[in-house]
XYZ file of C-alpha atoms in Angstrom:
666
model
C 0.000 0.000 0.000
C 1.371 3.388 -0.998
C 1.795 6.313 1.370
C -1.033 8.172 -0.387
C -3.393 5.223 0.116
C -2.542 5.038 3.820
C -3.092 8.768 4.203
C -6.465 8.410 2.486
C -7.472 5.733 5.014
C -6.666 7.983 7.952
C -8.387 11.003 6.418
C -11.522 8.889 6.051
C -11.362 7.941 9.735
C -10.486 4.284 9.147
C -8.369 4.076 12.295
C -8.703 0.326 12.689
C -7.446 -0.514 9.209
C -3.774 0.246 9.739
C -1.329 0.877 12.526
C -1.296 4.562 13.378
C 1.964 6.483 13.000
C 3.818 6.893 16.294
C 6.096 9.716 17.471
C 9.615 9.435 16.081
C 11.559 8.141 19.058
C 14.253 5.600 19.802
C 13.775 4.583 23.413
C 16.294 1.998 24.585
C 16.076 -0.004 27.806
C 19.583 -0.665 29.160
C 19.825 -3.861 31.239
C 22.739 -5.114 33.336
C 23.573 -6.157 36.880
C 23.717 -3.094 39.101
C 27.310 -3.385 40.363
C 28.739 -4.233 36.959
C 28.958 -1.982 33.872
C 28.658 1.181 35.986
C 31.081 3.142 33.819
C 29.636 1.746 30.597
C 26.111 2.787 31.582
C 27.393 6.268 32.404
C 28.954 6.510 28.932
C 25.669 5.403 27.376
C 23.698 8.134 29.135
C 26.250 10.937 28.940
C 27.927 10.320 25.578
C 26.190 7.755 23.371
C 22.699 9.218 23.855
C 23.666 12.875 23.236
C 25.797 11.991 20.213
C 22.953 10.015 18.653
C 20.552 12.849 19.432
C 22.836 15.329 17.712
C 23.032 13.053 14.671
C 19.243 12.665 14.335
C 18.121 16.141 15.423
C 17.496 17.264 11.855
C 15.191 14.278 11.278
C 13.111 15.084 14.356
C 14.013 11.775 16.033
C 14.159 11.768 19.827
C 16.724 9.532 21.552
C 16.103 8.281 25.085
C 18.154 5.708 26.999
C 16.575 4.206 30.121
C 18.819 2.933 32.938
C 16.789 1.626 35.880
C 19.877 1.582 38.115
C 20.535 5.303 37.703
C 20.117 7.231 40.955
C 19.356 4.160 43.104
C 21.103 2.822 46.212
C 19.773 -0.756 46.180
C 19.240 -3.020 43.189
C 15.574 -2.492 42.142
C 15.170 -6.209 41.450
C 14.916 -6.794 45.202
C 11.458 -5.213 44.908
C 9.501 -7.807 42.924
C 6.639 -5.408 42.132
C 8.985 -2.695 40.928
C 10.715 -5.244 38.701
C 7.367 -5.933 37.006
C 7.047 -2.181 36.414
C 10.419 -2.366 34.678
C 9.229 -5.207 32.444
C 6.206 -3.099 31.540
C 8.511 -0.194 30.674
C 10.571 -2.563 28.530
C 7.381 -3.383 26.636
C 6.743 0.338 26.145
C 10.248 0.757 24.704
C 9.485 -2.011 22.229
C 6.141 -0.460 21.317
C 7.418 3.018 20.446
C 11.102 2.653 19.614
C 12.559 2.884 16.128
C 15.456 0.567 15.319
C 16.658 -0.581 18.730
C 14.746 -0.919 22.011
C 16.918 -3.102 24.285
C 20.618 -3.295 25.141
C 21.740 -6.218 27.300
C 25.126 -5.863 29.026
C 26.510 -9.212 30.182
C 29.701 -9.657 32.164
C 31.018 -12.320 34.547
C 28.157 -11.907 37.032
C 24.780 -13.668 36.626
C 22.968 -12.754 39.837
C 20.944 -11.146 41.416
C 17.754 -13.154 41.347
C 14.313 -11.563 41.442
C 11.563 -13.310 43.390
C 8.478 -14.275 41.380
C 5.393 -12.315 42.442
C 3.193 -15.376 42.027
C 3.768 -19.107 41.803
C 1.211 -21.531 40.431
C 0.030 -24.101 42.932
C 1.777 -27.041 41.254
C 5.038 -25.121 40.858
C 5.007 -23.947 44.467
C 4.359 -27.428 45.821
C 7.056 -28.981 43.601
C 9.613 -26.382 44.668
C 8.650 -26.758 48.333
C 8.971 -30.548 48.128
C 12.330 -30.345 46.346
C 13.646 -27.818 48.883
C 12.582 -30.044 51.757
C 14.306 -33.066 50.184
C 17.521 -31.069 49.789
C 17.477 -29.916 53.410
C 16.662 -26.313 52.533
C 14.451 -24.097 54.654
C 11.116 -24.874 52.961
C 9.268 -23.221 55.848
C 10.529 -19.900 54.535
C 8.426 -20.458 51.414
C 5.309 -21.024 53.524
C 6.061 -17.846 55.460
C 6.392 -15.547 52.469
C 4.078 -17.150 49.895
C 0.396 -17.555 50.720
C -2.525 -18.703 48.604
C -5.580 -16.477 48.208
C -7.457 -18.359 45.497
C -6.223 -21.944 45.960
C -4.560 -21.669 42.541
C -1.686 -19.228 42.985
C 0.730 -18.465 45.782
C 1.457 -14.754 46.149
C 4.606 -13.160 47.554
C 3.821 -11.275 50.764
C 5.731 -8.024 50.993
C 7.291 -7.549 54.441
C 6.028 -4.920 56.852
C 7.811 -5.029 60.198
C 11.308 -5.801 58.966
C 14.413 -3.733 58.245
C 16.002 -3.320 54.846
C 19.045 -5.358 55.853
C 16.894 -8.193 57.206
C 14.837 -8.317 54.040
C 17.891 -8.429 51.786
C 19.134 -11.477 53.690
C 15.702 -13.119 53.602
C 15.187 -12.273 49.949
C 18.491 -13.818 48.943
C 17.736 -16.996 50.911
C 14.275 -17.227 49.361
C 15.753 -16.656 45.925
C 18.378 -19.338 46.473
C 15.718 -21.866 47.516
C 13.447 -21.167 44.531
C 16.227 -20.885 41.965
C 18.164 -24.019 42.976
C 15.007 -26.118 43.378
C 13.551 -24.951 40.060
C 16.838 -25.590 38.292
C 17.063 -29.129 39.659
C 13.454 -29.888 38.714
C 14.020 -28.554 35.182
C 17.140 -30.724 34.809
C 15.336 -33.866 36.034
C 12.278 -33.216 33.843
C 14.126 -32.157 30.718
C 11.582 -33.835 28.405
C 8.563 -32.656 30.386
C 6.333 -29.873 28.983
C 6.714 -28.068 32.317
C 10.520 -28.048 32.180
C 10.534 -24.610 30.536
C 8.479 -23.184 33.406
C 11.099 -24.279 35.927
C 13.946 -23.098 33.707
C 12.317 -19.656 33.663
C 11.939 -19.706 37.459
C 15.700 -20.236 37.714
C 16.624 -17.264 35.534
C 18.328 -14.225 37.012
C 16.823 -10.757 36.783
C 18.960 -9.954 33.728
C 17.984 -13.106 31.850
C 14.329 -12.510 32.695
C 14.573 -9.056 31.126
C 16.252 -10.485 28.037
C 13.631 -13.239 27.744
C 10.818 -10.720 28.138
C 12.309 -8.523 25.405
C 12.861 -11.488 23.089
C 9.297 -12.726 23.498
C 7.464 -9.438 22.944
C 6.856 -10.068 19.237
C 8.279 -12.051 16.312
C 11.455 -10.522 14.916
C 12.424 -8.578 18.041
C 15.857 -10.219 18.079
C 16.848 -7.895 15.228
C 16.132 -4.872 17.440
C 18.157 -6.063 20.455
C 21.859 -5.454 21.063
C 23.968 -7.541 23.428
C 27.386 -6.576 24.783
C 29.381 -9.434 26.330
C 32.502 -8.467 28.266
C 35.115 -10.811 29.758
C 37.632 -9.748 32.389
C 41.110 -11.119 31.692
C 42.640 -12.354 34.932
C 39.702 -11.514 37.171
C 40.655 -12.174 40.786
C 38.345 -14.123 43.050
C 36.319 -12.573 45.871
C 35.091 -9.587 43.855
C 31.355 -9.899 44.470
C 30.573 -6.838 42.345
C 31.836 -8.575 39.219
C 31.206 -12.300 39.837
C 28.910 -14.591 41.818
C 30.279 -15.889 45.112
C 28.884 -18.543 47.452
C 28.477 -18.157 51.223
C 32.161 -18.983 51.747
C 33.294 -16.290 49.329
C 34.323 -18.673 46.531
C 33.144 -18.771 42.926
C 29.558 -20.045 42.795
C 29.850 -22.836 40.252
C 26.088 -23.182 39.771
C 25.706 -19.505 38.898
C 28.741 -19.703 36.646
C 27.097 -22.531 34.758
C 23.856 -20.564 34.506
C 25.812 -17.613 33.114
C 27.441 -19.849 30.517
C 24.020 -21.141 29.439
C 22.730 -17.565 29.220
C 25.665 -16.481 27.054
C 25.082 -19.430 24.738
C 21.438 -18.420 24.535
C 22.456 -14.908 23.513
C 24.640 -16.338 20.771
C 21.864 -18.518 19.349
C 19.025 -16.005 19.768
C 20.562 -12.848 18.307
C 22.028 -12.221 14.839
C 25.820 -11.952 14.669
C 25.639 -8.235 13.885
C 23.641 -7.629 17.057
C 26.312 -9.028 19.382
C 29.513 -7.296 20.503
C 32.290 -9.056 22.426
C 35.021 -7.410 24.485
C 37.948 -8.796 26.450
C 39.314 -6.315 29.017
C 42.400 -6.697 31.262
C 41.391 -6.780 34.938
C 42.701 -4.070 37.215
C 42.156 -4.002 40.956
C 39.054 -1.961 41.687
C 37.423 -2.670 38.338
C 37.121 -0.364 35.361
C 39.284 2.751 35.533
C 38.791 5.374 32.836
C 42.236 6.806 33.640
C 43.868 3.508 32.694
C 45.108 3.483 29.102
C 43.760 0.047 28.232
C 40.438 0.700 29.915
C 40.103 4.076 28.203
C 40.679 2.391 24.854
C 37.992 -0.161 25.718
C 35.494 2.548 26.665
C 36.168 4.437 23.448
C 35.644 1.281 21.426
C 32.527 0.439 23.458
C 31.080 3.863 22.751
C 31.915 3.805 19.035
C 30.579 0.277 18.531
C 27.271 1.057 20.251
C 26.770 4.298 18.317
C 27.506 2.530 15.043
C 25.228 -0.428 15.777
C 22.333 1.729 16.947
C 22.642 4.003 13.916
C 22.561 0.996 11.588
C 19.379 -0.304 13.248
C 17.674 3.115 13.197
C 18.592 3.787 9.562
C 17.381 0.336 8.530
C 14.110 0.899 10.357
C 13.620 4.205 8.554
C 14.110 2.453 5.219
C 11.921 -0.564 6.043
C 9.154 1.506 7.650
C 9.325 4.955 6.079
C 7.401 7.768 7.684
C 3.945 8.267 6.229
C 4.294 11.700 4.747
C 2.266 13.522 2.139
C 3.928 15.489 -0.640
C 1.394 18.304 -0.332
C 2.060 20.502 2.710
C -1.668 21.108 3.244
C -2.348 17.366 3.309
C 0.548 16.863 5.726
C -0.816 19.558 8.044
C -4.229 17.912 8.225
C -2.796 14.391 8.339
C -0.781 15.124 11.485
C -3.838 16.513 13.254
C -6.037 13.624 12.119
C -3.627 10.920 13.299
C -3.256 12.639 16.650
C -7.000 12.524 17.324
C -7.377 9.002 15.927
C -4.653 7.904 18.345
C -6.622 9.445 21.199
C -9.744 7.647 20.044
C -7.896 4.329 19.973
C -6.638 5.025 23.484
C -10.239 5.489 24.629
C -11.151 2.266 22.833
C -8.373 0.317 24.555
C -9.598 1.530 27.945
C -13.277 0.760 27.349
C -13.171 -2.179 29.765
C -12.307 0.319 32.511
C -15.195 2.644 31.711
C -17.638 3.047 34.566
C -20.584 3.364 32.151
C -21.224 0.699 29.518
C -23.089 2.210 26.556
C -23.043 -0.911 24.358
C -26.693 -1.860 25.006
C -28.011 1.369 26.506
C -31.289 3.022 25.390
C -29.363 6.226 24.649
C -27.064 4.520 22.135
C -30.083 2.831 20.560
C -31.861 6.189 20.371
C -28.890 7.805 18.619
C -28.604 4.885 16.203
C -32.310 5.061 15.313
C -32.150 8.817 14.910
C -29.240 8.631 12.475
C -30.813 5.751 10.538
C -34.179 7.484 10.276
C -32.543 10.647 8.956
C -30.577 8.678 6.386
C -33.470 6.558 5.176
C -35.908 9.427 4.669
C -36.289 11.203 1.373
C -33.539 13.618 0.428
C -35.802 16.598 1.029
C -36.090 15.940 4.778
C -33.303 17.353 6.891
C -32.176 17.036 10.518
C -30.116 18.891 13.078
C -26.911 17.946 14.907
C -26.936 15.759 18.019
C -25.771 17.538 21.157
C -25.048 15.262 24.131
C -24.926 17.099 27.451
C -23.712 15.547 30.671
C -21.805 16.333 33.832
C -18.148 15.432 34.364
C -17.843 11.676 34.642
C -21.177 10.966 32.928
C -19.452 9.077 30.082
C -19.741 11.609 27.239
C -16.389 10.743 25.677
C -17.012 7.007 26.051
C -20.381 7.366 24.333
C -18.864 9.393 21.484
C -16.112 6.805 21.064
C -18.674 3.998 21.043
C -20.680 5.701 18.276
C -17.486 6.384 16.314
C -16.584 2.681 16.294
C -20.088 1.370 15.538
C -21.659 3.855 13.149
C -19.923 2.475 10.055
C -21.822 -0.806 10.621
C -25.193 0.946 10.896
C -25.316 2.084 7.272
C -25.134 0.227 3.972
C -22.742 2.764 2.529
C -19.221 4.093 2.964
C -18.894 6.154 6.147
C -16.292 8.934 6.378
C -15.575 9.843 9.999
C -13.979 13.041 11.308
C -13.193 13.180 15.024
C -11.752 15.915 17.265
C -11.170 16.072 21.022
C -11.387 19.780 21.807
C -8.503 21.301 23.705
C -6.182 18.306 23.455
C -3.934 19.797 20.775
C -3.138 23.428 19.941
C -5.122 23.259 16.714
C -8.154 21.731 18.417
C -8.213 24.389 21.133
C -9.348 27.330 19.042
C -12.694 27.483 17.348
C -11.525 28.888 14.009
C -8.481 26.611 13.661
C -10.462 23.457 14.463
C -13.123 24.349 11.892
C -10.536 25.325 9.263
C -8.752 21.948 9.495
C -12.059 20.078 9.415
C -12.882 21.958 6.211
C -9.515 20.986 4.732
C -10.094 17.352 5.696
C -13.524 17.337 4.022
C -11.972 18.900 0.916
C -9.507 16.037 0.785
C -12.355 13.538 0.898
C -13.464 15.022 -2.434
C -9.987 15.108 -3.991
C -7.604 13.228 -1.654
C -4.709 12.976 -4.081
C -4.441 16.737 -4.504
C -5.363 18.135 -1.114
C -7.810 20.550 -2.717
C -8.119 24.031 -1.228
C -10.107 26.969 -2.619
C -7.939 29.562 -4.301
C -9.487 32.260 -2.123
C -9.077 30.297 1.153
C -8.984 32.737 4.032
C -8.567 32.789 7.825
C -11.484 35.186 8.144
C -14.111 33.701 10.565
C -17.028 34.527 8.280
C -15.254 32.936 5.309
C -14.466 29.728 7.232
C -18.064 29.503 8.483
C -19.410 29.838 4.940
C -16.771 27.412 3.667
C -17.980 24.746 6.087
C -21.628 25.227 5.116
C -20.685 25.059 1.422
C -18.776 21.806 1.914
C -21.754 20.246 3.681
C -23.967 21.085 0.708
C -21.370 19.767 -1.752
C -21.216 16.502 0.169
C -24.965 16.164 -0.270
C -24.804 16.960 -3.984
C -21.743 15.015 -5.130
C -21.307 12.167 -2.623
C -24.908 11.211 -2.069
C -24.089 7.523 -1.575
C -21.490 8.177 1.143
C -21.952 9.204 4.771
C -20.041 11.951 6.578
C -20.102 11.862 10.386
C -18.293 14.590 12.349
C -17.555 14.006 16.058
C -16.439 16.815 18.386
C -15.882 16.060 22.057
C -16.170 18.814 24.698
C -17.182 21.513 22.256
C -17.467 23.983 25.150
C -13.667 23.912 25.494
C -13.131 25.689 22.176
C -11.643 29.147 22.650
C -13.200 31.958 20.603
C -11.069 34.559 18.840
C -11.310 38.318 19.206
C -12.037 38.446 15.500
C -15.242 36.397 15.867
C -17.925 38.810 14.731
C -20.797 36.491 15.662
C -21.270 33.764 18.239
C -18.223 31.469 18.282
C -20.275 28.341 17.524
C -22.440 29.970 14.862
C -20.935 27.593 12.293
C -22.755 24.621 13.867
C -25.511 23.901 11.298
C -29.147 23.889 12.358
C -30.053 21.798 9.306
C -28.072 18.913 7.801
C -28.592 16.711 4.721
C -29.501 13.040 5.120
C -25.925 11.812 4.579
C -24.199 14.209 6.985
C -24.293 13.971 10.784
C -22.626 16.130 13.421
C -22.357 14.791 16.985
C -20.922 16.910 19.781
C -20.621 16.594 23.558
C -20.564 19.281 26.218
C -20.631 19.576 29.982
C -22.270 23.010 29.745
C -26.003 23.511 29.146
C -27.199 25.100 25.906
C -27.692 28.450 27.630
C -23.983 28.641 28.391
C -22.726 27.725 24.929
C -21.728 30.486 22.520
C -24.665 29.963 20.148
C -26.925 32.305 18.231
C -30.543 32.684 19.455
C -31.760 30.750 16.403
C -29.372 27.870 17.114
C -30.258 27.772 20.794
C -33.977 27.565 20.019
C -33.481 24.846 17.396
C -31.172 22.707 19.528
C -33.657 22.564 22.410
C -35.734 20.067 20.413
C -35.580 16.453 21.539
C -34.265 15.338 18.152
C -31.127 17.454 18.700
C -30.552 17.522 22.447
C -29.770 14.472 24.597
C -29.347 14.808 28.331
C -27.107 12.083 29.759
C -27.908 10.681 33.213
C -25.917 12.053 36.104
C -23.121 9.698 37.154
C -24.277 7.329 39.875
C -20.733 6.350 40.804
C -18.296 8.453 42.791
C -17.829 11.849 41.133
C -14.917 12.462 38.800
C -13.416 14.979 41.209
C -13.587 12.466 44.062
C -11.982 9.749 41.930
C -9.155 12.073 40.913
C -8.660 13.136 44.529
C -8.594 9.502 45.625
C -6.042 8.599 42.959
C -3.821 11.560 43.850
C -4.000 10.573 47.515
C -2.913 7.045 46.635
C -0.015 8.374 44.578
C 0.960 10.690 47.421
C 0.892 7.828 49.927
C 2.999 5.707 47.605
C 5.535 8.213 46.310
C 5.371 11.074 48.792
C 3.729 14.493 48.743
C 6.722 16.475 47.466
C 7.463 14.204 44.500
C 3.842 13.889 43.366
C 3.127 17.594 43.842
C 6.132 18.462 41.635
C 5.141 15.931 38.987
C 1.490 17.030 38.994
C 2.535 20.687 39.058
C 4.641 20.387 35.924
C 1.864 18.513 34.130
C -0.891 20.957 35.044
C 1.053 24.149 34.365
C 1.462 23.154 30.714
C -1.493 23.463 28.373
C -0.757 20.329 26.357
C 1.467 18.330 28.720
C 5.135 17.364 28.588
C 7.033 14.554 26.938
C 8.745 11.956 29.117
C 12.160 13.355 28.220
C 11.085 16.844 29.265
C 9.731 15.500 32.560
C 12.997 13.690 33.244
C 14.966 16.872 32.599
C 12.805 18.675 35.155
C 12.553 15.945 37.782
C 15.853 14.033 37.512
C 19.018 16.026 38.382
C 21.979 14.847 36.308
C 24.833 16.937 37.701
C 26.148 13.962 39.697
C 25.723 10.583 38.020
C 26.551 8.691 41.233
C 24.110 10.588 43.471
C 21.014 8.945 44.925
C 17.811 10.490 43.610
C 15.307 10.376 46.442
C 11.583 10.964 46.254
C 11.761 12.594 49.693
C 13.720 15.365 47.971
C 11.192 15.492 45.128
C 13.549 13.810 42.648
C 12.570 10.989 40.322
C 14.851 8.589 38.492
C 14.057 6.275 35.570
C 12.812 3.580 37.916
C 10.500 5.631 40.110
C 9.127 7.672 37.204
C 8.178 4.550 35.244
C 6.390 3.219 38.351
C 4.573 6.525 38.890
C 3.557 6.758 35.222
C 2.141 3.266 35.328
C 0.104 4.008 38.456
C -1.220 7.224 36.899
C -2.311 5.428 33.727
C -4.410 2.828 35.535
C -7.865 3.672 36.836
C -8.710 3.083 40.499
C -9.669 -0.598 40.580
C -12.337 -1.217 43.217
C -13.103 -4.645 41.820
C -9.535 -6.001 41.900
C -8.772 -8.525 44.612
C -7.000 -7.031 47.621
C -3.678 -8.760 48.011
C -1.140 -6.860 50.024
C 0.260 -3.496 50.965
C 3.389 -3.822 48.867
C 4.818 -0.344 49.110
C 4.584 0.244 52.848
C 7.868 -1.615 53.059
C 9.375 -0.583 49.734
C 9.746 2.990 50.951
C 12.321 1.870 53.470
C 14.156 -0.399 51.065
C 14.332 2.142 48.236
C 14.982 5.667 49.536
C 12.109 7.945 48.684
C 9.897 5.232 47.256
C 7.256 5.816 49.902
C 8.292 8.313 52.576
C 4.735 8.303 53.903
C 4.552 4.519 54.018
C 2.960 4.493 57.438
C 0.254 6.986 56.447
C -1.900 4.656 54.403
C -3.995 2.310 56.523
C -5.866 0.531 53.744
C -4.420 -2.461 51.854
C -2.834 -1.964 48.455
C -4.937 -3.013 45.488
C -2.601 -5.135 43.414
C -2.602 -4.403 39.696
C -0.951 -7.687 38.729
């Protein structure tokens, strides 16, 4: 399919036909053990990222490297819930990133191990039995894993325990589960469940690699692995190798590491793997050492080269959808933005408080549109104005109609949708109407991006232009339907140049094959309408009053969610994050938020939420909590973050404030 054909699909509102264009970004998740590759990760953030950004600035590509160890004092994998947040962030990198989304740094250290949040009943019992047979402390499993549904055993986050005590307990628990699972997998090598136990024995790093590899077919070509060997590494350096309780090389972990390296070699293409051999110096990597400096330079150059190759290949294989005509490109960008928002609403429909799928209101709207279409061409109708309070489900209803209306008619349906106030061009009355006019023009002549020769920004001209296009649609495309959706029409800002009421362009009479549906939280009397419009729209065939929300009000739900975030991340951190978001009219990108909330003057400093500072790890956790609606129906499991605040500085400085249990999202 050509670029012009794809653009035509989007202009017609066929959002489900093709994958929508995404922002141009290369977001790379950097994975390694925390104590190893410290200097390499610093070079990635401070040199590789900026150099790549400088290279791709002219193409409008944004480069972001994500290091979950940056600004932390304890390895985040010791918090099993936070580790799941990291896996979710890894999935986000894969979803949006161009070229490369994951870099795996592998040295001579395989551990640490991350505890599984849940264990299936059969797996838990098998591991418990194996641990008991081997003389391990199987009672520890019963203490920390409990069953709520008789099917799964859930990790209980500690409450009255110090950070040091939990680290010891966590390591012992991890050793029991890992060694038992590994032995079971070895004994049941031909069993279908062997893979489950192999996965339970993986370290945190291998789990991240496996998650990245399994996100979608072909992801191996978008992953880079760096394998580094120390030449002459001395024993008893726990930061760079795995040691047993006696301080000697842990042979089991060494064997696991060997298996993992072999897996890297067989899973990734040759061009996606880089191998280094570095002479060991006491104290580890030293950038002042000549040999180590040469290694770091080569490391940096190799990564930049490899990432550039992957990005450039991605740009060739999946070129940006771009129209030749600048007017088409202008409209296309606005259209895809609003279609993306509509798809976001669609993906969250299961979380909607109000289900419109079989409601009398949706049936009424469907019948109204069908009756207007099936009548003789001489009969006309007005727009549909849906009024409801905040939280009454206006946007959900509009989205539901958008996705179902093309099945109501036995003809081609062109859909135009706008969410007022969500983009600069949808915030002002005249600009929104002008771009809608351009989009309708392109439905007549999509290959040329037709515009009138006398096109003007004058409000009266644009109003007349819109009315003319509606009539032309009736005259020349009588067998097609045009449906225009505008959410929150009351949010449109008028211009000083408006010589009549700002919404005077809203037609009081429409042809049979054109429908306009708008939502508003303001009554008709408060909308900027002409007296004639206001009188016409009072009729029952134009005005639909949505029921008041029976659930908790929107304001109360927002307040409840903010309180939960404050309890979890602290007042100062959440107030700064919310402050930056609310003081901007159209929000901030993640990179901009990081620049505001994550100090970078000292790469080795701890970034604490008590001080109002986020790092990659805590911001990804906060973003995930903010994107998930308050779940009253989810099973209560445990208060996971009351303890995490003590383990990870700043994670929850008010951990003893919240008295209610945490509603698990997993």
